[in-house]
Structures are given as structure tokens and as C-alpha cells.
Amino acid sequence: MGTPRLVIGFLLLVVCCLFTRGPATNNKKAITNPRFNMSTEAERKIQKQVFGRTTDGTPVDLYTLTNAHGLEAKVMTYGGIVLSLNVPDRTGKFDDVVLGFDRLDEYLKNASYFGALIGRYANRIAKGKFALDGREYRLAQNDGENHLHGGVKGFHRVVWRAQIVRGKNGAGLNLTYLSKDGEEGYPGNLFVSVTYTLTTTDELRIDYSATTDKATIVNLTHHSYFNLAGAGAGDILAHEVTINADRFTPVDKTLIPTGEQRNVKRTPMDFTQPTAIGARIGEQDEQLLVGKGYDHNWVLNKSGASLSFAARVYEPRSGRVMDVHTTEPGLQFYSGNFLDGSIRGKQGKVYYLRYGFCLEAQHFPDSPNKMNFPSVVLHTGRKYTQTTIYKFSTR
Ligand code: BGC
């Protein structure tokens, strides 16, 4: 008697699941109701393993995302860090194109932000303070007198909650984190959600969102150090970079923007045409000297917050190409100027000066103190969103 009922019940459940699944139209749905949106495809293409524990004993998991072309990204719940990203060269040979470590304890010790999610405020805030709604807020001064990348723990040293979802065009990993009111000195309980998707069209897509219960500031980014010839294979000076920007924001000697948006024409900051990173990096240019190389924010050519072309990087030896699209108004191009050979990364490879570069899509540095820069204020009842795509191909 019981057995046929059980069988009928089970069949009903299967039919019900088939009809309710359908294509996920937005990530929000997938997050709130994972049972019906976590596709079997996503489950197959994302594998979870235990990676270790933080010093306070919190477990950290590692997720491996793969797409149909064999591209593979490993992401862990600590810092939302991308540990590795394997993409093919023009002959089809795969290499890991991001800097990082093999083990969790090495990430716990290191302060280079390799592959991490950065928040609440990516980049610098002058003297670690800003005012909002008539109140002054004080943040950690963890970069000389300035605040950098969200503070001491920021979002790069916390453990995120993970859930496998069906992302935009592929298997996705959703990470969430509740940053409590007052954490790192920032106001408001901020709920942050980030989805990494390795898409069927060979993109590492990052969709961010955040909501708050008190007015606050938000500026999130991703901090992979890329080397398209392979992590640890050499410096990045031969990589050819194009940035879709006619202006950049010059900085003072502490790397805080002066407020000016300067034309790149006839300066070493002009990447409107493909140019090798090394072509002008050694010039006696005042901005290159203060940055010890490129460590500046470019003002992307765009109007509004549409997803648009920001940059292209081509590595001539491997033929790898990386295109960056973003909804953000700015792009920090950092040429790995603080790498000095003191870090031994994956497979024991040493990371010397300029062995990696970052392209961090973001709002402009020190925006909370620069009234002429696009606002980074998030009010209650509003939603912060940002999308950045790193797309890989060869030529
Ligand atoms: C900053 C650099 C900083 C680096 C640390 C970059 O985003 O622009 O100045 O040294 O992050 O990894």
C-alpha cells in the first residue's frame, strides 16, 4: 500500500521540479529559492571541497567552476578570493593566469589582496575619514595616513556564505556577507551579494549588489593580479593594454586624487591605442614617479552606468586576450609596483616586480571627499549594483 503512494509522491515531486525550474531570469530568485534554481548543470560544473580553517576556526570551502570549453576558476569563501583561473593560449594550452597561493595559511598571512573581493570601499580614502549627513566617520588608516581597500579586515579577510546558483550564462557561485553597522568604521548594516559566473562564452562575470539600513558609502571591486603568460612566468611589461578612457585622475604623493580629471593625450597614461605596459613605464613622468609605475584611476569614456567596454589586454607570446567590460565609471590600472620578489606563490614561483597587473573596475578613489566625482553614497531602500566581466579569447 505504502510503496505505490511513495512512488506516486516521488513522481509528482519530479514533475513539479521540472515545471518550476525553467531558466533563471535573475540571480535574486536563485538566491532566495535555491532548491528550484540550482540547476543540475550548475551542480555538475561546480565542485565544492573543504579548504581549511581560519585562525579562529571558521571553515573555508573551495569551489571549482568549469565551463564547456574547459576553462576553470577556483574560488574560496575566505575573501571571495579567486585562487586560480585556467584559460587556453592560442595553441589550446591551458595556464593559470592569476597570482596566488596553493594553501589557505599563505592567504591568511599575506596582505597583497591577491584575487580578493574588496569592500566596503575599494581604493583609498584620504586620511581615513569622510562626512555623511552631517556626521564624520573615521576609518582605519592602513596605508600611511590613508584608508585602503576597506580597512584591516575589509571584505578580503572575512568568510563569505556560499551557494551554487545558475548565473548569467553558466554555473555561478553566489557569495553573501552581512557587514554590521560600524564594522571598520562604516555606518549601516550592509548586506552584500556577489555572484561569480564562468560563462559559456569564456567570461569570468562578477555581479555585485548591496543594500543598507542606514545611509553609507559603497565601492566594491575585484583584485586579481593577472599575468596572461601564466602566473610566475615573468613580468607583464610586454602585455599590450588598451583603456577606453580619454582622462585619468592624477594623484598626490600619497596616491589620493587631486580632484582633476586630466586628458591622457601626450602623456604615458594614453592607452587609447594598444600600448605595451613597458613602453613608457620608466619615463621620468611625475605621475609615474609617484605611483612607482601605473597605479591610477582612468575615467572611462561612457555616460551612465551601462555595461560597456573598459579595457583590452593582449599578451603576444601566448596570444591570450582579456577584455574588460563594466558598469563602473572608473578603472584602476595597477602594474604590480609593490611586488618585490618577497612573495613565493603557487608552485613555489616567486613574484618579482611587475609580475602581475590589476584592472579594478570601481568608482574613483576618495570619492566620498570629492564632490565633483560620481557619488558612492547608498541610501536605504536603494540597491547598489555593479557588473564587471573579464572575457578571455586568443588571437
Ligand atoms: C592599489 C595599490 C595597492 C594595491 C595593493 C591597488 O588596488 O591601487 O596602490 O598597492 O592595490 O594590492
mmCIF file of C-alpha atoms and ligand atoms in Angstrom:
data_model
loop_
_atom_site.group_PDB
_atom_site.id
_atom_site.type_symbol
_atom_site.label_atom_id
_atom_site.label_comp_id
_atom_site.label_asym_id
_atom_site.label_seq_id
_atom_site.Cartn_x
_atom_site.Cartn_y
_atom_site.Cartn_z
ATOM 1 C CA MET A 1 0.000 0.000 0.000
ATOM 2 C CA GLY A 2 2.673 2.468 1.196
ATOM 3 C CA THR A 3 5.070 1.736 -1.664
ATOM 4 C CA PRO A 4 2.849 2.833 -4.653
ATOM 5 C CA ARG A 5 1.935 6.010 -2.745
ATOM 6 C CA LEU A 6 5.581 6.724 -2.185
ATOM 7 C CA VAL A 7 6.341 6.150 -5.883
ATOM 8 C CA ILE A 8 3.449 8.433 -6.967
ATOM 9 C CA GLY A 9 4.587 11.074 -4.482
ATOM 10 C CA PHE A 10 8.134 10.908 -5.784
ATOM 11 C CA LEU A 11 6.952 11.170 -9.436
ATOM 12 C CA LEU A 12 4.798 14.190 -8.559
ATOM 13 C CA LEU A 13 7.820 15.848 -6.934
ATOM 14 C CA VAL A 14 9.974 15.206 -10.029
ATOM 15 C CA VAL A 15 7.281 16.624 -12.399
ATOM 16 C CA CYS A 16 6.822 19.600 -10.081
ATOM 17 C CA CYS A 17 10.578 20.267 -10.095
ATOM 18 C CA LEU A 18 10.759 20.023 -13.893
ATOM 19 C CA PHE A 19 7.998 22.588 -14.358
ATOM 20 C CA THR A 20 9.180 25.025 -11.759
ATOM 21 C CA ARG A 21 12.840 25.023 -12.778
ATOM 22 C CA GLY A 22 12.885 26.849 -16.161
ATOM 23 C CA PRO A 23 15.599 29.363 -16.982
ATOM 24 C CA ALA A 24 16.529 31.589 -14.049
ATOM 25 C CA THR A 25 15.865 35.149 -15.147
ATOM 26 C CA ASN A 26 17.642 36.830 -12.316
ATOM 27 C CA ASN A 27 20.101 35.904 -9.626
ATOM 28 C CA LYS A 28 17.947 37.239 -6.824
ATOM 29 C CA LYS A 29 15.424 34.494 -7.433
ATOM 30 C CA ALA A 30 18.127 31.870 -7.454
ATOM 31 C CA ILE A 31 19.462 33.090 -4.121
ATOM 32 C CA THR A 32 16.140 33.153 -2.330
ATOM 33 C CA ASN A 33 14.927 29.805 -3.594
ATOM 34 C CA PRO A 34 17.959 27.687 -4.353
ATOM 35 C CA ARG A 35 16.035 24.401 -4.400
ATOM 36 C CA PHE A 36 14.313 25.206 -7.661
ATOM 37 C CA ASN A 37 17.031 27.277 -9.310
ATOM 38 C CA MET A 38 20.192 25.342 -8.628
ATOM 39 C CA SER A 39 20.402 23.553 -11.972
ATOM 40 C CA THR A 40 21.837 20.082 -12.264
ATOM 41 C CA GLU A 41 24.142 21.647 -14.861
ATOM 42 C CA ALA A 42 25.444 24.096 -12.261
ATOM 43 C CA GLU A 43 25.867 21.292 -9.753
ATOM 44 C CA ARG A 44 27.867 19.286 -12.277
ATOM 45 C CA LYS A 45 30.092 22.203 -13.188
ATOM 46 C CA ILE A 46 30.839 23.417 -9.696
ATOM 47 C CA GLN A 47 32.580 21.239 -7.190
ATOM 48 C CA LYS A 48 32.976 22.002 -3.544
ATOM 49 C CA GLN A 49 35.770 20.896 -1.259
ATOM 50 C CA VAL A 50 36.905 21.755 2.237
ATOM 51 C CA PHE A 51 39.938 24.040 2.017
ATOM 52 C CA GLY A 52 40.863 24.678 5.654
ATOM 53 C CA ARG A 53 40.067 26.872 8.621
ATOM 54 C CA THR A 54 40.839 30.473 9.504
ATOM 55 C CA THR A 55 42.829 31.192 12.679
ATOM 56 C CA ASP A 56 39.568 31.484 14.668
ATOM 57 C CA GLY A 57 38.483 28.049 13.392
ATOM 58 C CA THR A 58 35.917 29.129 10.783
ATOM 59 C CA PRO A 59 35.743 26.524 7.980
ATOM 60 C CA VAL A 60 36.678 27.705 4.488
ATOM 61 C CA ASP A 61 35.419 25.971 1.344
ATOM 62 C CA LEU A 62 36.863 25.971 -2.137
ATOM 63 C CA TYR A 63 34.651 25.835 -5.219
ATOM 64 C CA THR A 64 35.824 24.838 -8.684
ATOM 65 C CA LEU A 65 33.857 26.296 -11.591
ATOM 66 C CA THR A 66 34.355 24.916 -15.101
ATOM 67 C CA ASN A 67 32.736 25.739 -18.401
ATOM 68 C CA ALA A 68 32.116 23.669 -21.534
ATOM 69 C CA HIS A 69 35.438 24.777 -23.079
ATOM 70 C CA GLY A 70 37.449 23.573 -20.090
ATOM 71 C CA LEU A 71 38.094 26.996 -18.554
ATOM 72 C CA GLU A 72 38.354 26.629 -14.801
ATOM 73 C CA ALA A 73 38.173 29.062 -11.883
ATOM 74 C CA LYS A 74 38.766 28.187 -8.245
ATOM 75 C CA VAL A 75 37.080 30.493 -5.725
ATOM 76 C CA MET A 76 37.136 30.223 -1.936
ATOM 77 C CA THR A 77 34.791 31.529 0.703
ATOM 78 C CA TYR A 78 37.632 33.352 2.513
ATOM 79 C CA GLY A 79 37.770 36.831 0.966
ATOM 80 C CA GLY A 80 35.777 35.603 -2.064
ATOM 81 C CA ILE A 81 39.250 35.010 -3.477
ATOM 82 C CA VAL A 82 39.832 33.678 -6.989
ATOM 83 C CA LEU A 83 42.776 31.329 -6.415
ATOM 84 C CA SER A 84 43.295 30.234 -9.993
ATOM 85 C CA LEU A 85 41.931 30.861 -13.439
ATOM 86 C CA ASN A 86 42.932 28.426 -16.166
ATOM 87 C CA VAL A 87 42.440 29.642 -19.727
ATOM 88 C CA PRO A 88 43.879 28.397 -23.066
ATOM 89 C CA ASP A 89 46.570 30.078 -25.170
ATOM 90 C CA ARG A 90 46.422 30.239 -28.970
ATOM 91 C CA THR A 91 47.597 26.607 -29.247
ATOM 92 C CA GLY A 92 44.995 25.398 -26.756
ATOM 93 C CA LYS A 93 47.443 25.012 -23.864
ATOM 94 C CA PHE A 94 45.926 25.969 -20.521
ATOM 95 C CA ASP A 95 47.721 28.127 -17.968
ATOM 96 C CA ASP A 96 46.727 29.710 -14.688
ATOM 97 C CA VAL A 97 46.660 33.466 -15.360
ATOM 98 C CA VAL A 98 46.211 34.857 -11.829
ATOM 99 C CA LEU A 99 48.720 35.205 -8.995
ATOM 100 C CA GLY A 100 48.017 33.485 -5.699
ATOM 101 C CA PHE A 101 48.954 30.730 -3.296
ATOM 102 C CA ASP A 102 48.440 26.984 -3.019
ATOM 103 C CA ARG A 103 47.396 26.944 0.648
ATOM 104 C CA LEU A 104 44.945 28.851 2.865
ATOM 105 C CA ASP A 105 47.513 29.705 5.569
ATOM 106 C CA GLU A 106 49.555 31.591 2.951
ATOM 107 C CA TYR A 107 46.499 33.731 2.109
ATOM 108 C CA LEU A 108 45.888 34.337 5.826
ATOM 109 C CA LYS A 109 49.395 35.768 6.210
ATOM 110 C CA ASN A 110 49.679 37.799 3.007
ATOM 111 C CA ALA A 111 48.458 41.363 2.520
ATOM 112 C CA SER A 112 48.586 41.699 -1.271
ATOM 113 C CA TYR A 113 44.833 41.258 -1.877
ATOM 114 C CA PHE A 114 45.516 38.524 -4.482
ATOM 115 C CA GLY A 115 42.218 37.670 -6.226
ATOM 116 C CA ALA A 116 40.071 39.122 -3.433
ATOM 117 C CA LEU A 117 36.729 40.884 -3.253
ATOM 118 C CA ILE A 118 37.354 44.391 -1.971
ATOM 119 C CA GLY A 119 34.922 46.437 0.143
ATOM 120 C CA ARG A 120 33.308 48.363 1.585
ATOM 121 C CA TYR A 121 35.432 50.909 -0.189
ATOM 122 C CA ALA A 122 37.891 49.759 -2.818
ATOM 123 C CA ASN A 123 40.947 52.009 -3.180
ATOM 124 C CA ARG A 124 41.876 54.970 -0.991
ATOM 125 C CA ILE A 125 40.014 57.430 1.218
ATOM 126 C CA ALA A 126 42.139 60.419 2.241
ATOM 127 C CA LYS A 127 43.197 60.423 5.906
ATOM 128 C CA GLY A 128 40.642 57.662 6.598
ATOM 129 C CA LYS A 129 37.703 59.996 7.070
ATOM 130 C CA PHE A 130 34.571 61.204 5.348
ATOM 131 C CA ALA A 131 31.365 63.015 6.237
ATOM 132 C CA LEU A 132 27.852 61.845 5.502
ATOM 133 C CA ASP A 133 24.585 63.510 6.513
ATOM 134 C CA GLY A 134 26.483 65.957 8.726
ATOM 135 C CA ARG A 135 28.418 63.296 10.669
ATOM 136 C CA GLU A 136 32.092 62.493 10.365
ATOM 137 C CA TYR A 137 33.162 58.872 10.126
ATOM 138 C CA ARG A 138 36.674 57.615 10.873
ATOM 139 C CA LEU A 139 38.170 54.585 9.212
ATOM 140 C CA ALA A 140 41.410 52.620 9.641
ATOM 141 C CA GLN A 141 44.480 54.434 8.326
ATOM 142 C CA ASN A 142 46.088 51.308 6.924
ATOM 143 C CA ASP A 143 48.046 52.852 4.038
ATOM 144 C CA GLY A 144 50.201 55.583 5.537
ATOM 145 C CA GLU A 145 47.692 58.215 6.622
ATOM 146 C CA ASN A 146 45.035 56.936 4.204
ATOM 147 C CA HIS A 147 42.399 54.218 4.260
ATOM 148 C CA LEU A 148 42.891 51.447 1.676
ATOM 149 C CA HIS A 149 40.608 48.664 0.411
ATOM 150 C CA GLY A 150 38.028 48.719 3.200
ATOM 151 C CA GLY A 151 40.392 48.548 6.158
ATOM 152 C CA VAL A 152 42.263 45.899 8.096
ATOM 153 C CA LYS A 153 39.791 43.063 7.508
ATOM 154 C CA GLY A 154 37.664 44.697 4.846
ATOM 155 C CA PHE A 155 35.808 42.094 2.815
ATOM 156 C CA HIS A 156 39.025 40.346 1.788
ATOM 157 C CA ARG A 157 39.641 38.749 5.190
ATOM 158 C CA VAL A 158 36.119 37.586 6.048
ATOM 159 C CA VAL A 159 34.440 34.272 5.280
ATOM 160 C CA TRP A 160 31.511 34.592 2.872
ATOM 161 C CA ARG A 161 28.438 32.325 2.742
ATOM 162 C CA ALA A 162 28.371 30.393 -0.497
ATOM 163 C CA GLN A 163 25.622 28.934 -2.615
ATOM 164 C CA ILE A 164 25.743 27.395 -6.080
ATOM 165 C CA VAL A 165 23.342 29.173 -8.436
ATOM 166 C CA ARG A 166 22.563 29.347 -12.091
ATOM 167 C CA GLY A 167 24.414 32.539 -13.004
ATOM 168 C CA LYS A 168 24.107 34.554 -16.206
ATOM 169 C CA ASN A 169 25.006 32.035 -18.979
ATOM 170 C CA GLY A 170 26.645 29.456 -16.803
ATOM 171 C CA ALA A 171 27.268 27.925 -13.459
ATOM 172 C CA GLY A 172 27.585 30.530 -10.742
ATOM 173 C CA LEU A 173 28.785 30.809 -7.189
ATOM 174 C CA ASN A 174 26.890 33.289 -5.059
ATOM 175 C CA LEU A 175 28.683 34.725 -2.029
ATOM 176 C CA THR A 176 26.952 36.802 0.619
ATOM 177 C CA TYR A 177 28.187 38.753 3.619
ATOM 178 C CA LEU A 178 26.495 40.940 6.205
ATOM 179 C CA SER A 179 28.799 43.768 7.233
ATOM 180 C CA LYS A 180 27.489 45.028 10.543
ATOM 181 C CA ASP A 181 26.764 48.662 11.366
ATOM 182 C CA GLY A 182 30.051 50.233 12.478
ATOM 183 C CA GLU A 183 32.276 47.487 11.045
ATOM 184 C CA GLU A 184 35.599 49.055 10.006
ATOM 185 C CA GLY A 185 34.005 52.387 10.991
ATOM 186 C CA TYR A 186 31.392 52.424 8.210
ATOM 187 C CA PRO A 187 27.745 53.213 9.002
ATOM 188 C CA GLY A 188 24.812 50.868 8.355
ATOM 189 C CA ASN A 189 24.233 47.138 8.225
ATOM 190 C CA LEU A 190 25.305 46.383 4.672
ATOM 191 C CA PHE A 191 24.126 43.171 3.044
ATOM 192 C CA VAL A 192 26.408 42.282 0.144
ATOM 193 C CA SER A 193 25.879 39.673 -2.537
ATOM 194 C CA VAL A 194 28.419 38.762 -5.209
ATOM 195 C CA THR A 195 27.982 36.132 -7.915
ATOM 196 C CA TYR A 196 30.922 34.753 -9.861
ATOM 197 C CA THR A 197 29.909 33.044 -13.105
ATOM 198 C CA LEU A 198 32.206 31.273 -15.543
ATOM 199 C CA THR A 199 30.068 31.714 -18.613
ATOM 200 C CA THR A 200 29.613 29.580 -21.713
ATOM 201 C CA THR A 201 31.304 32.413 -23.651
ATOM 202 C CA ASP A 202 34.550 32.234 -21.619
ATOM 203 C CA GLU A 203 33.920 35.141 -19.292
ATOM 204 C CA LEU A 204 34.536 35.455 -15.602
ATOM 205 C CA ARG A 205 31.481 37.527 -14.809
ATOM 206 C CA ILE A 206 31.088 39.250 -11.433
ATOM 207 C CA ASP A 207 27.684 40.617 -10.401
ATOM 208 C CA TYR A 208 27.644 42.608 -7.165
ATOM 209 C CA SER A 209 24.751 44.054 -5.184
ATOM 210 C CA ALA A 210 24.322 45.620 -1.759
ATOM 211 C CA THR A 211 21.593 47.118 0.413
ATOM 212 C CA THR A 212 21.810 49.047 3.663
ATOM 213 C CA ASP A 213 19.603 50.081 6.592
ATOM 214 C CA LYS A 214 21.391 53.451 7.059
ATOM 215 C CA ALA A 215 22.984 55.776 4.501
ATOM 216 C CA THR A 216 26.532 54.616 3.825
ATOM 217 C CA ILE A 217 29.224 54.508 1.139
ATOM 218 C CA VAL A 218 29.933 51.520 -1.103
ATOM 219 C CA ASN A 219 32.541 50.840 -3.765
ATOM 220 C CA LEU A 220 33.214 47.172 -4.494
ATOM 221 C CA THR A 221 35.801 45.638 -6.790
ATOM 222 C CA HIS A 222 37.757 42.517 -7.603
ATOM 223 C CA HIS A 223 41.511 42.381 -7.123
ATOM 224 C CA SER A 224 43.010 39.620 -9.288
ATOM 225 C CA TYR A 225 46.600 40.124 -10.360
ATOM 226 C CA PHE A 226 46.702 38.865 -13.945
ATOM 227 C CA ASN A 227 49.605 37.620 -15.999
ATOM 228 C CA LEU A 228 48.302 36.346 -19.312
ATOM 229 C CA ALA A 229 51.559 34.471 -19.974
ATOM 230 C CA GLY A 230 50.904 32.482 -16.790
ATOM 231 C CA ALA A 231 51.316 33.318 -13.097
ATOM 232 C CA GLY A 232 55.005 33.440 -12.196
ATOM 233 C CA ALA A 233 56.144 33.197 -15.839
ATOM 234 C CA GLY A 234 57.781 36.641 -15.943
ATOM 235 C CA ASP A 235 56.897 40.310 -15.827
ATOM 236 C CA ILE A 236 53.899 41.854 -17.546
ATOM 237 C CA LEU A 237 55.769 44.600 -19.439
ATOM 238 C CA ALA A 238 55.121 43.105 -22.916
ATOM 239 C CA HIS A 239 51.359 42.917 -22.363
ATOM 240 C CA GLU A 240 49.618 45.399 -24.654
ATOM 241 C CA VAL A 241 46.923 47.409 -22.947
ATOM 242 C CA THR A 242 44.059 49.470 -24.361
ATOM 243 C CA ILE A 243 41.923 51.535 -21.969
ATOM 244 C CA ASN A 244 38.741 53.170 -23.177
ATOM 245 C CA ALA A 245 39.442 56.463 -21.416
ATOM 246 C CA ASP A 246 40.455 59.944 -22.543
ATOM 247 C CA ARG A 247 41.074 61.108 -18.981
ATOM 248 C CA PHE A 248 42.594 59.878 -15.742
ATOM 249 C CA THR A 249 42.601 61.199 -12.191
ATOM 250 C CA PRO A 250 46.124 62.435 -11.270
ATOM 251 C CA VAL A 251 47.217 61.780 -7.690
ATOM 252 C CA ASP A 252 49.277 63.447 -4.982
ATOM 253 C CA LYS A 253 52.290 61.731 -3.453
ATOM 254 C CA THR A 254 50.067 59.603 -1.181
ATOM 255 C CA LEU A 255 48.097 58.377 -4.241
ATOM 256 C CA ILE A 256 44.994 60.423 -3.404
ATOM 257 C CA PRO A 257 43.410 62.066 -6.478
ATOM 258 C CA THR A 258 43.857 65.806 -6.656
ATOM 259 C CA GLY A 259 40.305 66.144 -7.990
ATOM 260 C CA GLU A 260 41.421 66.953 -11.521
ATOM 261 C CA GLN A 261 40.373 64.791 -14.482
ATOM 262 C CA ARG A 262 43.315 65.200 -16.850
ATOM 263 C CA ASN A 263 43.452 64.429 -20.550
ATOM 264 C CA VAL A 264 45.734 61.449 -21.302
ATOM 265 C CA LYS A 265 46.930 62.911 -24.622
ATOM 266 C CA ARG A 266 50.724 63.243 -24.881
ATOM 267 C CA THR A 267 51.180 61.531 -21.503
ATOM 268 C CA PRO A 268 52.303 57.950 -20.663
ATOM 269 C CA MET A 269 48.707 57.446 -19.435
ATOM 270 C CA ASP A 270 47.422 57.377 -23.011
ATOM 271 C CA PHE A 271 46.239 53.814 -23.634
ATOM 272 C CA THR A 272 43.596 54.782 -26.177
ATOM 273 C CA GLN A 273 45.670 52.722 -28.671
ATOM 274 C CA PRO A 274 47.146 49.304 -27.753
ATOM 275 C CA THR A 275 50.468 50.006 -25.996
ATOM 276 C CA ALA A 276 52.891 47.721 -24.175
ATOM 277 C CA ILE A 277 52.869 48.320 -20.413
ATOM 278 C CA GLY A 278 56.659 48.590 -20.504
ATOM 279 C CA ALA A 279 56.797 51.087 -23.388
ATOM 280 C CA ARG A 280 56.724 54.208 -21.188
ATOM 281 C CA ILE A 281 56.645 52.933 -17.598
ATOM 282 C CA GLY A 282 60.243 54.039 -16.960
ATOM 283 C CA GLU A 283 59.738 57.624 -18.147
ATOM 284 C CA GLN A 284 60.542 60.495 -15.809
ATOM 285 C CA ASP A 285 56.867 61.394 -15.607
ATOM 286 C CA GLU A 286 55.717 62.973 -12.348
ATOM 287 C CA GLN A 287 52.639 60.693 -12.129
ATOM 288 C CA LEU A 288 54.609 57.524 -12.903
ATOM 289 C CA LEU A 289 57.171 58.510 -10.301
ATOM 290 C CA VAL A 290 54.609 58.958 -7.502
ATOM 291 C CA GLY A 291 52.839 55.731 -8.483
ATOM 292 C CA LYS A 292 56.145 53.818 -8.878
ATOM 293 C CA GLY A 293 54.595 52.860 -12.219
ATOM 294 C CA TYR A 294 50.921 52.681 -13.145
ATOM 295 C CA ASP A 295 48.689 52.876 -10.079
ATOM 296 C CA HIS A 296 45.989 55.243 -11.284
ATOM 297 C CA ASN A 297 42.304 55.514 -11.972
ATOM 298 C CA TRP A 298 41.130 56.059 -15.549
ATOM 299 C CA VAL A 299 37.854 57.887 -16.205
ATOM 300 C CA LEU A 300 36.095 55.527 -18.600
ATOM 301 C CA ASN A 301 34.504 57.010 -21.721
ATOM 302 C CA LYS A 302 30.834 56.449 -21.072
ATOM 303 C CA SER A 303 27.640 58.059 -19.974
ATOM 304 C CA GLY A 304 25.532 56.425 -17.305
ATOM 305 C CA ALA A 305 26.021 53.031 -15.745
ATOM 306 C CA SER A 306 25.686 50.783 -18.773
ATOM 307 C CA LEU A 307 27.847 47.686 -19.166
ATOM 308 C CA SER A 308 30.462 48.964 -21.609
ATOM 309 C CA PHE A 309 33.950 48.263 -22.914
ATOM 310 C CA ALA A 310 36.645 49.362 -20.470
ATOM 311 C CA ALA A 311 39.906 47.698 -21.486
ATOM 312 C CA ARG A 312 41.655 45.043 -23.544
ATOM 313 C CA VAL A 313 44.919 43.303 -22.724
ATOM 314 C CA TYR A 314 46.840 41.218 -25.260
ATOM 315 C CA GLU A 315 49.821 39.034 -24.397
ATOM 316 C CA PRO A 316 51.834 38.473 -27.608
ATOM 317 C CA ARG A 317 53.651 35.226 -26.689
ATOM 318 C CA SER A 318 50.599 33.218 -25.639
ATOM 319 C CA GLY A 319 48.126 35.091 -27.848
ATOM 320 C CA ARG A 320 45.773 35.442 -24.878
ATOM 321 C CA VAL A 321 43.382 38.377 -24.899
ATOM 322 C CA MET A 322 41.394 39.656 -21.923
ATOM 323 C CA ASP A 323 38.559 42.137 -22.472
ATOM 324 C CA VAL A 324 37.069 44.022 -19.547
ATOM 325 C CA HIS A 325 33.519 45.344 -19.583
ATOM 326 C CA THR A 326 31.980 47.121 -16.635
ATOM 327 C CA THR A 327 29.096 49.212 -15.386
ATOM 328 C CA GLU A 328 31.567 51.312 -13.333
ATOM 329 C CA PRO A 329 32.772 54.824 -14.166
ATOM 330 C CA GLY A 330 36.438 54.136 -13.336
ATOM 331 C CA LEU A 331 39.204 51.593 -13.818
ATOM 332 C CA GLN A 332 42.275 51.351 -11.588
ATOM 333 C CA PHE A 333 45.217 50.031 -13.572
ATOM 334 C CA TYR A 334 47.907 48.843 -11.177
ATOM 335 C CA SER A 335 51.128 47.425 -12.647
ATOM 336 C CA GLY A 336 52.239 45.371 -9.638
ATOM 337 C CA ASN A 337 54.692 48.026 -8.452
ATOM 338 C CA PHE A 338 54.830 46.755 -4.886
ATOM 339 C CA LEU A 339 55.693 43.175 -5.826
ATOM 340 C CA ASP A 340 59.347 42.845 -4.871
ATOM 341 C CA GLY A 341 60.298 39.185 -5.007
ATOM 342 C CA SER A 342 59.472 38.607 -1.336
ATOM 343 C CA ILE A 343 56.396 36.518 -2.154
ATOM 344 C CA ARG A 344 56.638 32.868 -3.169
ATOM 345 C CA GLY A 345 53.346 31.991 -4.811
ATOM 346 C CA LYS A 346 51.753 28.919 -6.371
ATOM 347 C CA GLN A 347 54.113 26.042 -7.115
ATOM 348 C CA GLY A 348 56.902 27.914 -5.373
ATOM 349 C CA LYS A 349 57.151 30.564 -8.082
ATOM 350 C CA VAL A 350 58.500 33.907 -6.902
ATOM 351 C CA TYR A 351 56.562 37.064 -7.782
ATOM 352 C CA TYR A 352 59.040 39.792 -8.668
ATOM 353 C CA LEU A 353 58.403 43.455 -9.548
ATOM 354 C CA ARG A 354 55.597 43.774 -12.144
ATOM 355 C CA TYR A 355 54.861 40.052 -12.378
ATOM 356 C CA GLY A 356 51.132 40.844 -12.343
ATOM 357 C CA PHE A 357 48.736 43.673 -13.122
ATOM 358 C CA CYS A 358 45.268 44.535 -11.814
ATOM 359 C CA LEU A 359 42.350 46.096 -13.640
ATOM 360 C CA GLU A 360 39.959 47.083 -10.883
ATOM 361 C CA ALA A 361 36.614 48.400 -12.086
ATOM 362 C CA GLN A 362 35.330 50.845 -9.488
ATOM 363 C CA HIS A 363 34.277 54.351 -8.570
ATOM 364 C CA PHE A 364 37.082 56.899 -8.362
ATOM 365 C CA PRO A 365 39.388 56.858 -5.330
ATOM 366 C CA ASP A 366 38.479 59.220 -2.481
ATOM 367 C CA SER A 367 35.038 59.918 -3.979
ATOM 368 C CA PRO A 368 33.473 60.487 -0.525
ATOM 369 C CA ASN A 369 35.681 63.600 -0.223
ATOM 370 C CA LYS A 370 35.439 64.762 -3.844
ATOM 371 C CA MET A 371 32.128 66.403 -4.621
ATOM 372 C CA ASN A 372 32.938 66.521 -8.366
ATOM 373 C CA PHE A 373 33.349 62.703 -8.595
ATOM 374 C CA PRO A 374 30.335 60.393 -9.136
ATOM 375 C CA SER A 375 28.644 59.670 -5.809
ATOM 376 C CA VAL A 376 29.304 56.463 -3.858
ATOM 377 C CA VAL A 377 26.532 57.045 -1.320
ATOM 378 C CA LEU A 378 23.995 54.248 -0.886
ATOM 379 C CA HIS A 379 20.708 55.232 0.733
ATOM 380 C CA THR A 380 18.219 52.955 2.448
ATOM 381 C CA GLY A 381 15.637 51.489 0.097
ATOM 382 C CA ARG A 382 18.122 51.680 -2.816
ATOM 383 C CA LYS A 383 20.244 48.914 -4.251
ATOM 384 C CA TYR A 384 23.920 49.177 -5.177
ATOM 385 C CA THR A 385 24.723 47.082 -8.256
ATOM 386 C CA GLN A 386 27.835 46.618 -10.302
ATOM 387 C CA THR A 387 28.820 44.123 -13.001
ATOM 388 C CA THR A 388 32.294 43.514 -14.351
ATOM 389 C CA ILE A 389 33.233 40.933 -16.971
ATOM 390 C CA TYR A 390 36.707 39.596 -17.769
ATOM 391 C CA LYS A 391 36.397 37.813 -21.119
ATOM 392 C CA PHE A 392 39.117 35.506 -22.447
ATOM 393 C CA SER A 393 39.962 34.719 -26.066
ATOM 394 C CA THR A 394 43.094 34.315 -28.217
ATOM 395 C CA ARG A 395 44.491 35.655 -31.443
HETATM 396 C C1 BGC B 1 46.279 49.852 -5.265
HETATM 397 C C2 BGC B 1 47.747 49.818 -4.963
HETATM 398 C C3 BGC B 1 47.954 48.852 -3.857
HETATM 399 C C4 BGC B 1 47.459 47.518 -4.295
HETATM 400 C C5 BGC B 1 47.614 46.511 -3.217
HETATM 401 C C6 BGC B 1 45.846 48.504 -5.678
HETATM 402 O O1 BGC B 1 44.483 48.494 -5.889
HETATM 403 O O2 BGC B 1 45.988 50.799 -6.252
HETATM 404 O O3 BGC B 1 48.231 51.071 -4.611
HETATM 405 O O4 BGC B 1 49.290 48.771 -3.506
HETATM 406 O O5 BGC B 1 46.116 47.592 -4.638
HETATM 407 O O6 BGC B 1 47.426 45.270 -3.717
#
